[in-house]
Amino acid sequence: MSTTTELEAPTTTIQPRAAVIAMPEYHPPLASRSQLRLDFNENTFAPSPRVFATLQSLTAEGLTIYPEREHVEHLVAEHYGLQPAEVMLTNGIDEAIHLLACAFLEPTDEVLLCTPSFFMYDVSCSMMTSNLIRIQADDTFAFPLERFLAAITPKTKLILIATPNNPTGQTVSRKQMLQICAAAPHAVVFADEAYFHFHGDSTLADVPSVPNLIVGRTFSKAYGLANLRIGMLAGPAQLLGYIRKVSSPYNVNGIALEVLPEALGDQPYLDWYVSQVTAGRERMFTALKELGVRTWPSAANFILMDIGPRHKEFVAAMREQGVLLRDRSADPGCDGYVRITIGVEDHVTRGIAALRTSFAEIGWTPAESRSAAGKSEGEREYE
């Protein structure tokens, strides 16, 4: 009689839905992240000290209780000047996108988005429909408003717009966002404001008056709570009601719910961290200009760099210097482009030093970039 060894995996003819087979797969390069983390746009320092103090006060018994988000949603709504029914907390912005797709998309519906942008839009929406309409930005990465508006059809059901956009750092103005909402009253318009704090322009205050607008925020970036996975949707009560219906009742962990009010309540600490990033962003832009690296305007806590064909070699050289970067070459229109996160002053200083050393070690020159530095209309202008 034959026997099955522990090394032999059982076989099956079971297949998932066709949409699952066809959908793209996200592979985060999270291995060995013990070096300076300038790769994932996280807070590179720490959350508010009030957050850590609250963590230390948690009890063992408290960990045995199912988390309830409603009372914290009331506090968050008050913080942002909204009604409780207009706010829903989620397991990071990733879950928020997933829930939007689950709540609103039929297989025949169209999703409209501008590329390059956040890859999880493709992942979540492809599970529900194959009709993803991608409007490719040109090499300036400016938002293609007219082409975007022209792509709206009666089948458009969900519109996803990140501002500031990841990985480019470009923005869509409040005026443009409201214009899109008006042009597609039959569609949900999602304004992904994950990097809002490093920019300042927002449509959050428009939520009570725009019936098809939903705004997303995350507490992973400026607030430094990435490990606790908490985000927020703000929108009309009726639309959020549908999203609550497809959400798990305990989707946000209790530790995140305990510390979020403290993070929101420490405005001086948030202001300090944002000022560190905005000052560091200017320092990094200046250093990259001196090095001859082509960049684009960024209103976020990162900068996209044009490295060219040797992008992998450059990222590896930076890792040898103890600094992690994110290669964005697989994104549409981003071949040869690498992204660097901006953190606190010391991290920016270390990042700039590593850039200088790495470029020198591999012998990189601006002539190797995808297009020569200073020759593209999309390059950042300096006074």
mmCIF file of C-alpha atoms in Angstrom:
data_model
loop_
_atom_site.group_PDB
_atom_site.id
_atom_site.type_symbol
_atom_site.label_atom_id
_atom_site.label_comp_id
_atom_site.label_asym_id
_atom_site.label_seq_id
_atom_site.Cartn_x
_atom_site.Cartn_y
_atom_site.Cartn_z
ATOM 1 C CA MET A 1 0.000 0.000 0.000
ATOM 2 C CA SER A 2 1.365 3.443 -0.930
ATOM 3 C CA THR A 3 1.676 6.137 1.676
ATOM 4 C CA THR A 4 1.747 9.926 1.421
ATOM 5 C CA THR A 5 4.834 11.556 2.871
ATOM 6 C CA GLU A 6 4.745 14.808 4.780
ATOM 7 C CA LEU A 7 6.434 16.515 1.827
ATOM 8 C CA GLU A 8 3.674 15.635 -0.632
ATOM 9 C CA ALA A 9 0.913 18.204 -0.895
ATOM 10 C CA PRO A 10 -2.646 16.994 -1.569
ATOM 11 C CA THR A 11 -3.981 17.844 -4.999
ATOM 12 C CA THR A 12 -7.364 19.315 -5.812
ATOM 13 C CA THR A 13 -9.368 20.400 -8.822
ATOM 14 C CA ILE A 14 -11.021 23.217 -6.860
ATOM 15 C CA GLN A 15 -10.657 26.607 -8.542
ATOM 16 C CA PRO A 16 -11.542 30.085 -7.253
ATOM 17 C CA ARG A 17 -13.751 32.509 -9.108
ATOM 18 C CA ALA A 18 -12.416 33.477 -12.533
ATOM 19 C CA ALA A 19 -12.036 37.059 -11.292
ATOM 20 C CA VAL A 20 -9.684 35.904 -8.540
ATOM 21 C CA ILE A 21 -7.471 34.083 -11.036
ATOM 22 C CA ALA A 22 -7.373 37.153 -13.292
ATOM 23 C CA MET A 23 -6.855 39.803 -10.615
ATOM 24 C CA PRO A 24 -3.371 41.252 -9.994
ATOM 25 C CA GLU A 25 -1.501 40.176 -6.876
ATOM 26 C CA TYR A 26 0.260 42.507 -4.474
ATOM 27 C CA HIS A 27 3.685 41.394 -3.260
ATOM 28 C CA PRO A 28 4.963 43.853 -0.648
ATOM 29 C CA PRO A 29 8.768 43.673 -0.321
ATOM 30 C CA LEU A 30 8.670 43.574 3.458
ATOM 31 C CA ALA A 31 11.632 41.263 4.157
ATOM 32 C CA SER A 32 14.589 42.555 6.193
ATOM 33 C CA ARG A 33 13.245 46.023 6.963
ATOM 34 C CA SER A 34 15.592 46.617 9.891
ATOM 35 C CA GLN A 35 17.403 49.406 8.022
ATOM 36 C CA LEU A 36 16.312 53.032 7.600
ATOM 37 C CA ARG A 37 12.794 52.686 6.205
ATOM 38 C CA LEU A 38 12.538 55.226 3.398
ATOM 39 C CA ASP A 39 10.518 52.801 1.260
ATOM 40 C CA PHE A 40 6.888 52.606 2.478
ATOM 41 C CA ASN A 41 5.956 56.224 3.295
ATOM 42 C CA GLU A 42 5.416 55.391 6.954
ATOM 43 C CA ASN A 43 6.081 57.757 9.819
ATOM 44 C CA THR A 44 9.828 57.111 10.212
ATOM 45 C CA PHE A 45 10.028 58.156 13.872
ATOM 46 C CA ALA A 46 7.160 57.414 16.285
ATOM 47 C CA PRO A 47 3.524 58.194 17.059
ATOM 48 C CA SER A 48 2.579 60.693 19.738
ATOM 49 C CA PRO A 49 3.995 59.888 23.199
ATOM 50 C CA ARG A 50 0.367 59.855 24.372
ATOM 51 C CA VAL A 51 -0.207 56.834 22.130
ATOM 52 C CA PHE A 52 2.634 54.883 23.698
ATOM 53 C CA ALA A 53 1.486 55.813 27.213
ATOM 54 C CA THR A 54 -1.981 54.475 26.433
ATOM 55 C CA LEU A 55 -0.513 51.243 25.085
ATOM 56 C CA GLN A 56 1.354 50.733 28.346
ATOM 57 C CA SER A 57 -1.867 51.169 30.341
ATOM 58 C CA LEU A 58 -3.770 48.377 28.549
ATOM 59 C CA THR A 59 -4.806 45.397 30.674
ATOM 60 C CA ALA A 60 -4.701 41.689 29.914
ATOM 61 C CA GLU A 61 -8.454 41.474 30.484
ATOM 62 C CA GLY A 62 -9.018 44.176 27.892
ATOM 63 C CA LEU A 63 -7.454 41.978 25.231
ATOM 64 C CA THR A 64 -10.238 39.394 25.687
ATOM 65 C CA ILE A 65 -13.053 41.753 24.637
ATOM 66 C CA TYR A 66 -14.428 42.158 21.104
ATOM 67 C CA PRO A 67 -13.628 45.689 19.868
ATOM 68 C CA GLU A 68 -16.465 48.157 19.310
ATOM 69 C CA ARG A 69 -15.714 51.059 17.020
ATOM 70 C CA GLU A 70 -18.915 53.111 17.348
ATOM 71 C CA HIS A 71 -17.936 55.227 20.367
ATOM 72 C CA VAL A 72 -14.582 56.064 18.760
ATOM 73 C CA GLU A 73 -16.331 56.939 15.489
ATOM 74 C CA HIS A 74 -18.358 59.503 17.443
ATOM 75 C CA LEU A 75 -15.117 61.061 18.736
ATOM 76 C CA VAL A 76 -13.558 61.059 15.274
ATOM 77 C CA ALA A 77 -16.673 62.620 13.744
ATOM 78 C CA GLU A 78 -16.605 65.398 16.341
ATOM 79 C CA HIS A 79 -12.902 65.955 15.661
ATOM 80 C CA TYR A 80 -13.583 66.488 11.948
ATOM 81 C CA GLY A 81 -16.850 68.397 12.331
ATOM 82 C CA LEU A 82 -18.998 65.605 10.898
ATOM 83 C CA GLN A 83 -21.999 63.616 12.083
ATOM 84 C CA PRO A 84 -21.323 60.127 13.545
ATOM 85 C CA ALA A 85 -23.246 58.481 10.706
ATOM 86 C CA GLU A 86 -20.866 60.162 8.248
ATOM 87 C CA VAL A 87 -17.765 58.422 9.642
ATOM 88 C CA MET A 88 -16.681 54.779 9.547
ATOM 89 C CA LEU A 89 -13.402 53.417 10.865
ATOM 90 C CA THR A 90 -11.685 50.691 8.839
ATOM 91 C CA ASN A 91 -8.752 48.314 9.044
ATOM 92 C CA GLY A 92 -6.451 50.760 7.284
ATOM 93 C CA ILE A 93 -7.185 52.416 3.957
ATOM 94 C CA ASP A 94 -6.704 49.042 2.216
ATOM 95 C CA GLU A 95 -9.844 47.615 3.789
ATOM 96 C CA ALA A 96 -11.714 50.825 3.002
ATOM 97 C CA ILE A 97 -10.994 50.362 -0.711
ATOM 98 C CA HIS A 98 -11.969 46.690 -0.520
ATOM 99 C CA LEU A 99 -15.280 47.549 1.153
ATOM 100 C CA LEU A 100 -16.065 50.230 -1.454
ATOM 101 C CA ALA A 101 -15.628 47.650 -4.207
ATOM 102 C CA CYS A 102 -17.747 45.050 -2.371
ATOM 103 C CA ALA A 103 -20.548 47.470 -1.605
ATOM 104 C CA PHE A 104 -20.976 49.184 -4.965
ATOM 105 C CA LEU A 105 -19.603 47.153 -7.886
ATOM 106 C CA GLU A 106 -21.509 44.745 -10.111
ATOM 107 C CA PRO A 107 -19.619 42.711 -12.758
ATOM 108 C CA THR A 108 -20.913 45.011 -15.522
ATOM 109 C CA ASP A 109 -19.947 48.259 -13.757
ATOM 110 C CA GLU A 110 -16.961 50.389 -14.720
ATOM 111 C CA VAL A 111 -14.279 51.698 -12.392
ATOM 112 C CA LEU A 112 -12.445 54.848 -13.424
ATOM 113 C CA LEU A 113 -8.951 55.634 -12.160
ATOM 114 C CA CYS A 114 -5.848 57.521 -13.214
ATOM 115 C CA THR A 115 -2.549 55.657 -13.474
ATOM 116 C CA PRO A 116 -0.014 55.353 -12.045
ATOM 117 C CA SER A 117 -1.675 55.256 -8.650
ATOM 118 C CA PHE A 118 -2.174 53.050 -5.586
ATOM 119 C CA PHE A 119 -2.012 49.407 -6.698
ATOM 120 C CA MET A 120 -4.668 48.227 -4.218
ATOM 121 C CA TYR A 121 -7.309 49.967 -6.350
ATOM 122 C CA ASP A 122 -6.629 47.384 -9.061
ATOM 123 C CA VAL A 123 -6.552 44.476 -6.619
ATOM 124 C CA SER A 124 -9.829 45.253 -4.828
ATOM 125 C CA CYS A 125 -11.850 46.339 -7.850
ATOM 126 C CA SER A 126 -10.680 43.487 -10.091
ATOM 127 C CA MET A 127 -12.325 41.039 -7.682
ATOM 128 C CA MET A 128 -15.710 42.540 -8.545
ATOM 129 C CA THR A 129 -15.445 43.666 -12.179
ATOM 130 C CA SER A 130 -13.047 43.422 -15.086
ATOM 131 C CA ASN A 131 -14.084 46.838 -16.365
ATOM 132 C CA LEU A 132 -11.291 48.987 -14.959
ATOM 133 C CA ILE A 133 -10.848 52.098 -17.096
ATOM 134 C CA ARG A 134 -7.337 53.438 -16.565
ATOM 135 C CA ILE A 135 -6.472 56.942 -17.742
ATOM 136 C CA GLN A 136 -2.696 57.114 -18.069
ATOM 137 C CA ALA A 137 -1.062 60.378 -17.012
ATOM 138 C CA ASP A 138 1.661 61.739 -19.285
ATOM 139 C CA ASP A 139 5.255 62.087 -18.121
ATOM 140 C CA THR A 140 4.488 65.281 -16.196
ATOM 141 C CA PHE A 141 2.186 63.163 -13.991
ATOM 142 C CA ALA A 142 -0.248 66.094 -13.800
ATOM 143 C CA PHE A 143 -3.826 64.900 -13.329
ATOM 144 C CA PRO A 144 -5.404 64.574 -16.835
ATOM 145 C CA LEU A 145 -8.710 66.215 -15.913
ATOM 146 C CA GLU A 146 -10.201 66.637 -19.377
ATOM 147 C CA ARG A 147 -9.395 63.072 -20.484
ATOM 148 C CA PHE A 148 -10.661 61.807 -17.147
ATOM 149 C CA LEU A 149 -13.992 63.616 -17.467
ATOM 150 C CA ALA A 150 -14.354 62.379 -21.049
ATOM 151 C CA ALA A 151 -13.996 58.768 -19.840
ATOM 152 C CA ILE A 152 -17.070 58.951 -17.570
ATOM 153 C CA THR A 153 -19.935 56.878 -18.985
ATOM 154 C CA PRO A 154 -23.362 55.735 -17.738
ATOM 155 C CA LYS A 155 -21.610 52.499 -16.639
ATOM 156 C CA THR A 156 -19.148 54.331 -14.403
ATOM 157 C CA LYS A 157 -19.991 53.302 -10.835
ATOM 158 C CA LEU A 158 -16.820 53.962 -8.832
ATOM 159 C CA ILE A 159 -14.158 56.641 -9.347
ATOM 160 C CA LEU A 160 -10.919 56.392 -7.366
ATOM 161 C CA ILE A 161 -8.605 59.391 -7.029
ATOM 162 C CA ALA A 162 -5.610 59.712 -4.716
ATOM 163 C CA THR A 163 -4.557 63.234 -3.795
ATOM 164 C CA PRO A 164 -1.685 63.556 -3.165
ATOM 165 C CA ASN A 165 -1.134 60.623 -5.481
ATOM 166 C CA ASN A 166 1.068 57.634 -4.736
ATOM 167 C CA PRO A 167 3.703 57.164 -6.197
ATOM 168 C CA THR A 168 3.954 60.532 -7.960
ATOM 169 C CA GLY A 169 3.116 63.022 -5.185
ATOM 170 C CA GLN A 170 0.914 65.059 -7.531
ATOM 171 C CA THR A 171 -2.415 66.515 -6.406
ATOM 172 C CA VAL A 172 -5.975 66.953 -7.608
ATOM 173 C CA SER A 173 -7.453 70.229 -6.413
ATOM 174 C CA ARG A 174 -10.672 70.479 -4.428
ATOM 175 C CA LYS A 175 -12.213 72.332 -7.385
ATOM 176 C CA GLN A 176 -11.309 69.498 -9.754
ATOM 177 C CA MET A 177 -12.613 66.866 -7.342
ATOM 178 C CA LEU A 178 -15.973 68.598 -7.018
ATOM 179 C CA GLN A 179 -16.119 68.975 -10.795
ATOM 180 C CA ILE A 180 -15.715 65.209 -11.143
ATOM 181 C CA CYS A 181 -18.439 64.590 -8.546
ATOM 182 C CA ALA A 182 -20.797 66.851 -10.487
ATOM 183 C CA ALA A 183 -19.954 65.147 -13.787
ATOM 184 C CA ALA A 184 -20.728 61.666 -12.409
ATOM 185 C CA PRO A 185 -23.713 61.940 -10.028
ATOM 186 C CA HIS A 186 -24.462 58.241 -10.661
ATOM 187 C CA ALA A 187 -21.033 57.129 -9.378
ATOM 188 C CA VAL A 188 -19.299 57.019 -6.018
ATOM 189 C CA VAL A 189 -16.265 59.317 -6.087
ATOM 190 C CA PHE A 190 -13.569 58.262 -3.640
ATOM 191 C CA ALA A 191 -11.050 60.944 -2.661
ATOM 192 C CA ASP A 192 -8.115 59.076 -1.146
ATOM 193 C CA GLU A 193 -6.438 61.624 1.150
ATOM 194 C CA ALA A 194 -3.914 59.277 2.782
ATOM 195 C CA TYR A 195 -1.203 61.952 2.485
ATOM 196 C CA PHE A 196 -3.439 64.932 3.273
ATOM 197 C CA HIS A 197 -1.377 66.211 6.206
ATOM 198 C CA PHE A 198 1.656 66.901 4.038
ATOM 199 C CA HIS A 199 -0.448 68.935 1.603
ATOM 200 C CA GLY A 200 -3.470 70.531 3.289
ATOM 201 C CA ASP A 201 -6.090 70.700 0.513
ATOM 202 C CA SER A 202 -9.131 68.526 1.225
ATOM 203 C CA THR A 203 -12.739 67.821 0.311
ATOM 204 C CA LEU A 204 -13.615 66.463 3.754
ATOM 205 C CA ALA A 205 -15.716 69.527 4.607
ATOM 206 C CA ASP A 206 -17.747 68.935 1.416
ATOM 207 C CA VAL A 207 -18.998 65.527 2.550
ATOM 208 C CA PRO A 208 -22.302 66.810 4.028
ATOM 209 C CA SER A 209 -23.222 68.628 0.812
ATOM 210 C CA VAL A 210 -21.985 66.289 -1.958
ATOM 211 C CA PRO A 211 -24.142 63.130 -2.142
ATOM 212 C CA ASN A 212 -21.671 60.938 -4.075
ATOM 213 C CA LEU A 213 -18.388 61.913 -2.375
ATOM 214 C CA ILE A 214 -16.533 59.608 0.033
ATOM 215 C CA VAL A 215 -13.215 60.717 1.532
ATOM 216 C CA GLY A 216 -10.606 58.301 2.829
ATOM 217 C CA ARG A 217 -7.992 59.022 5.466
ATOM 218 C CA THR A 218 -5.362 56.827 7.076
ATOM 219 C CA PHE A 219 -3.653 57.056 10.446
ATOM 220 C CA SER A 220 -0.650 55.096 9.163
ATOM 221 C CA LYS A 221 1.284 58.035 7.743
ATOM 222 C CA ALA A 222 1.489 61.287 9.718
ATOM 223 C CA TYR A 223 0.043 59.727 12.892
ATOM 224 C CA GLY A 224 2.454 56.766 12.857
ATOM 225 C CA LEU A 225 -0.077 53.989 13.510
ATOM 226 C CA ALA A 226 0.712 51.770 10.500
ATOM 227 C CA ASN A 227 1.260 48.683 12.657
ATOM 228 C CA LEU A 228 -2.172 49.032 14.261
ATOM 229 C CA ARG A 229 -4.051 49.229 10.929
ATOM 230 C CA ILE A 230 -6.665 51.926 11.218
ATOM 231 C CA GLY A 231 -8.195 54.195 8.604
ATOM 232 C CA MET A 232 -11.371 56.165 8.037
ATOM 233 C CA LEU A 233 -14.114 56.695 5.503
ATOM 234 C CA ALA A 234 -16.172 59.887 5.594
ATOM 235 C CA GLY A 235 -19.234 60.202 3.417
ATOM 236 C CA PRO A 236 -23.007 60.515 3.225
ATOM 237 C CA ALA A 237 -24.755 58.411 5.862
ATOM 238 C CA GLN A 238 -26.706 56.444 3.249
ATOM 239 C CA LEU A 239 -23.562 55.383 1.357
ATOM 240 C CA LEU A 240 -21.682 54.506 4.527
ATOM 241 C CA GLY A 241 -24.668 52.445 5.615
ATOM 242 C CA TYR A 242 -24.152 50.189 2.605
ATOM 243 C CA ILE A 243 -20.449 49.886 3.416
ATOM 244 C CA ARG A 244 -21.150 49.016 7.059
ATOM 245 C CA LYS A 245 -23.443 46.274 5.790
ATOM 246 C CA VAL A 246 -20.567 44.478 3.992
ATOM 247 C CA SER A 247 -18.027 45.108 6.761
ATOM 248 C CA SER A 248 -17.170 42.849 9.647
ATOM 249 C CA PRO A 249 -18.658 44.301 12.871
ATOM 250 C CA TYR A 250 -15.239 44.001 14.558
ATOM 251 C CA ASN A 251 -12.982 45.039 11.683
ATOM 252 C CA VAL A 252 -10.790 47.440 13.698
ATOM 253 C CA ASN A 253 -8.731 46.006 16.547
ATOM 254 C CA GLY A 254 -9.329 47.282 20.066
ATOM 255 C CA ILE A 255 -5.774 48.529 20.603
ATOM 256 C CA ALA A 256 -6.060 50.848 17.607
ATOM 257 C CA LEU A 257 -9.414 52.086 18.916
ATOM 258 C CA GLU A 258 -7.873 52.804 22.334
ATOM 259 C CA VAL A 259 -4.996 54.890 21.024
ATOM 260 C CA LEU A 260 -6.655 56.754 18.151
ATOM 261 C CA PRO A 261 -8.285 59.416 20.362
ATOM 262 C CA GLU A 262 -4.863 60.133 21.906
ATOM 263 C CA ALA A 263 -3.240 60.449 18.490
ATOM 264 C CA LEU A 264 -5.954 62.820 17.296
ATOM 265 C CA GLY A 265 -5.768 64.811 20.531
ATOM 266 C CA ASP A 266 -2.049 65.569 20.324
ATOM 267 C CA GLN A 267 -2.116 68.289 17.657
ATOM 268 C CA PRO A 268 1.249 69.819 18.682
ATOM 269 C CA TYR A 269 2.993 66.492 18.082
ATOM 270 C CA LEU A 270 1.298 66.044 14.700
ATOM 271 C CA ASP A 271 2.265 69.590 13.713
ATOM 272 C CA TRP A 272 5.875 68.875 14.715
ATOM 273 C CA TYR A 273 6.092 65.717 12.633
ATOM 274 C CA VAL A 274 4.480 67.332 9.578
ATOM 275 C CA SER A 275 6.898 70.281 9.838
ATOM 276 C CA GLN A 276 9.790 67.812 9.953
ATOM 277 C CA VAL A 277 8.559 66.189 6.748
ATOM 278 C CA THR A 278 7.824 69.386 4.837
ATOM 279 C CA ALA A 279 11.224 70.867 5.739
ATOM 280 C CA GLY A 280 12.914 67.571 4.915
ATOM 281 C CA ARG A 281 11.138 67.419 1.575
ATOM 282 C CA GLU A 282 12.686 70.734 0.556
ATOM 283 C CA ARG A 283 16.121 69.577 1.726
ATOM 284 C CA MET A 284 15.780 66.388 -0.302
ATOM 285 C CA PHE A 285 14.621 68.252 -3.399
ATOM 286 C CA THR A 286 17.646 70.548 -3.119
ATOM 287 C CA ALA A 287 20.057 67.621 -2.691
ATOM 288 C CA LEU A 288 18.572 65.741 -5.640
ATOM 289 C CA LYS A 289 18.830 68.828 -7.829
ATOM 290 C CA GLU A 290 22.513 69.153 -6.906
ATOM 291 C CA LEU A 291 23.006 65.496 -7.826
ATOM 292 C CA GLY A 292 21.307 66.031 -11.179
ATOM 293 C CA VAL A 293 18.382 63.740 -10.409
ATOM 294 C CA ARG A 294 15.164 64.505 -12.206
ATOM 295 C CA THR A 295 12.130 64.702 -9.895
ATOM 296 C CA TRP A 296 8.497 65.817 -9.966
ATOM 297 C CA PRO A 297 6.573 68.139 -7.649
ATOM 298 C CA SER A 298 5.386 66.305 -4.526
ATOM 299 C CA ALA A 299 2.866 67.330 -1.885
ATOM 300 C CA ALA A 300 3.344 64.067 0.033
ATOM 301 C CA ASN A 301 6.018 62.578 2.303
ATOM 302 C CA PHE A 302 7.950 61.103 -0.597
ATOM 303 C CA ILE A 303 9.666 62.063 -3.840
ATOM 304 C CA LEU A 304 9.813 60.122 -7.109
ATOM 305 C CA MET A 305 13.237 60.030 -8.782
ATOM 306 C CA ASP A 306 14.183 59.297 -12.401
ATOM 307 C CA ILE A 307 17.102 56.845 -12.178
ATOM 308 C CA GLY A 308 16.768 55.049 -15.494
ATOM 309 C CA PRO A 309 17.858 51.530 -16.508
ATOM 310 C CA ARG A 310 20.115 51.053 -13.463
ATOM 311 C CA HIS A 311 17.292 51.481 -10.966
ATOM 312 C CA LYS A 312 17.745 48.010 -9.445
ATOM 313 C CA GLU A 313 21.484 48.532 -9.022
ATOM 314 C CA PHE A 314 20.826 51.883 -7.360
ATOM 315 C CA VAL A 315 18.258 50.457 -4.916
ATOM 316 C CA ALA A 316 20.686 47.650 -4.029
ATOM 317 C CA ALA A 317 23.499 50.166 -3.449
ATOM 318 C CA MET A 318 21.270 52.184 -1.119
ATOM 319 C CA ARG A 319 20.432 49.022 0.809
ATOM 320 C CA GLU A 320 24.154 48.439 1.259
ATOM 321 C CA GLN A 321 24.250 51.919 2.798
ATOM 322 C CA GLY A 322 21.492 50.910 5.226
ATOM 323 C CA VAL A 323 18.678 52.801 3.481
ATOM 324 C CA LEU A 324 15.606 51.168 1.922
ATOM 325 C CA LEU A 325 13.948 52.693 -1.157
ATOM 326 C CA ARG A 326 10.939 51.593 -3.235
ATOM 327 C CA ASP A 327 11.479 50.747 -6.893
ATOM 328 C CA ARG A 328 8.327 51.832 -8.750
ATOM 329 C CA SER A 329 9.436 50.658 -12.204
ATOM 330 C CA ALA A 330 6.553 48.180 -12.484
ATOM 331 C CA ASP A 331 3.986 50.979 -12.242
ATOM 332 C CA PRO A 332 2.492 52.220 -15.553
ATOM 333 C CA GLY A 333 4.693 54.955 -16.976
ATOM 334 C CA CYS A 334 7.294 54.629 -14.206
ATOM 335 C CA ASP A 335 10.007 52.459 -15.743
ATOM 336 C CA GLY A 336 13.298 53.453 -14.133
ATOM 337 C CA TYR A 337 11.692 55.497 -11.353
ATOM 338 C CA VAL A 338 12.463 55.045 -7.644
ATOM 339 C CA ARG A 339 10.618 56.554 -4.653
ATOM 340 C CA ILE A 340 12.189 57.840 -1.443
ATOM 341 C CA THR A 341 10.235 58.565 1.761
ATOM 342 C CA ILE A 342 10.828 61.782 3.690
ATOM 343 C CA GLY A 343 11.071 61.444 7.466
ATOM 344 C CA VAL A 344 12.470 63.404 10.396
ATOM 345 C CA GLU A 345 15.577 65.581 10.097
ATOM 346 C CA ASP A 346 18.151 62.929 11.002
ATOM 347 C CA HIS A 347 16.617 60.407 8.610
ATOM 348 C CA VAL A 348 16.687 62.918 5.771
ATOM 349 C CA THR A 349 20.345 63.661 6.538
ATOM 350 C CA ARG A 350 21.192 59.951 6.468
ATOM 351 C CA GLY A 351 19.187 59.480 3.278
ATOM 352 C CA ILE A 352 20.999 62.294 1.479
ATOM 353 C CA ALA A 353 24.402 60.975 2.578
ATOM 354 C CA ALA A 354 23.483 57.495 1.308
ATOM 355 C CA LEU A 355 22.337 58.948 -2.012
ATOM 356 C CA ARG A 356 25.669 60.706 -2.545
ATOM 357 C CA THR A 357 27.660 57.604 -1.643
ATOM 358 C CA SER A 358 25.534 55.225 -3.710
ATOM 359 C CA PHE A 359 25.618 57.360 -6.845
ATOM 360 C CA ALA A 360 29.384 57.670 -6.530
ATOM 361 C CA GLU A 361 29.880 53.939 -5.950
ATOM 362 C CA ILE A 362 27.903 52.832 -8.994
ATOM 363 C CA GLY A 363 29.141 55.725 -11.107
ATOM 364 C CA TRP A 364 25.663 56.928 -11.987
ATOM 365 C CA THR A 365 25.301 60.119 -14.039
ATOM 366 C CA PRO A 366 22.219 62.215 -14.906
ATOM 367 C CA ALA A 367 22.633 61.210 -18.557
ATOM 368 C CA GLU A 368 21.475 57.709 -17.562
ATOM 369 C CA SER A 369 18.054 58.873 -16.378
ATOM 370 C CA ARG A 370 14.958 58.137 -18.411
ATOM 371 C CA SER A 371 15.118 61.656 -19.705
ATOM 372 C CA ALA A 372 17.917 64.133 -19.034
ATOM 373 C CA ALA A 373 17.602 66.178 -15.852
ATOM 374 C CA GLY A 374 15.988 69.567 -16.370
ATOM 375 C CA LYS A 375 14.692 68.760 -19.864
ATOM 376 C CA SER A 376 11.158 67.676 -19.047
ATOM 377 C CA GLU A 377 8.299 70.084 -18.484
ATOM 378 C CA GLY A 378 7.319 67.813 -15.615
ATOM 379 C CA GLU A 379 10.525 68.471 -13.712
ATOM 380 C CA ARG A 380 10.278 70.544 -10.580
ATOM 381 C CA GLU A 381 11.140 74.178 -11.024
ATOM 382 C CA TYR A 382 13.527 75.887 -8.628
ATOM 383 C CA GLU A 383 13.822 79.573 -7.946
#
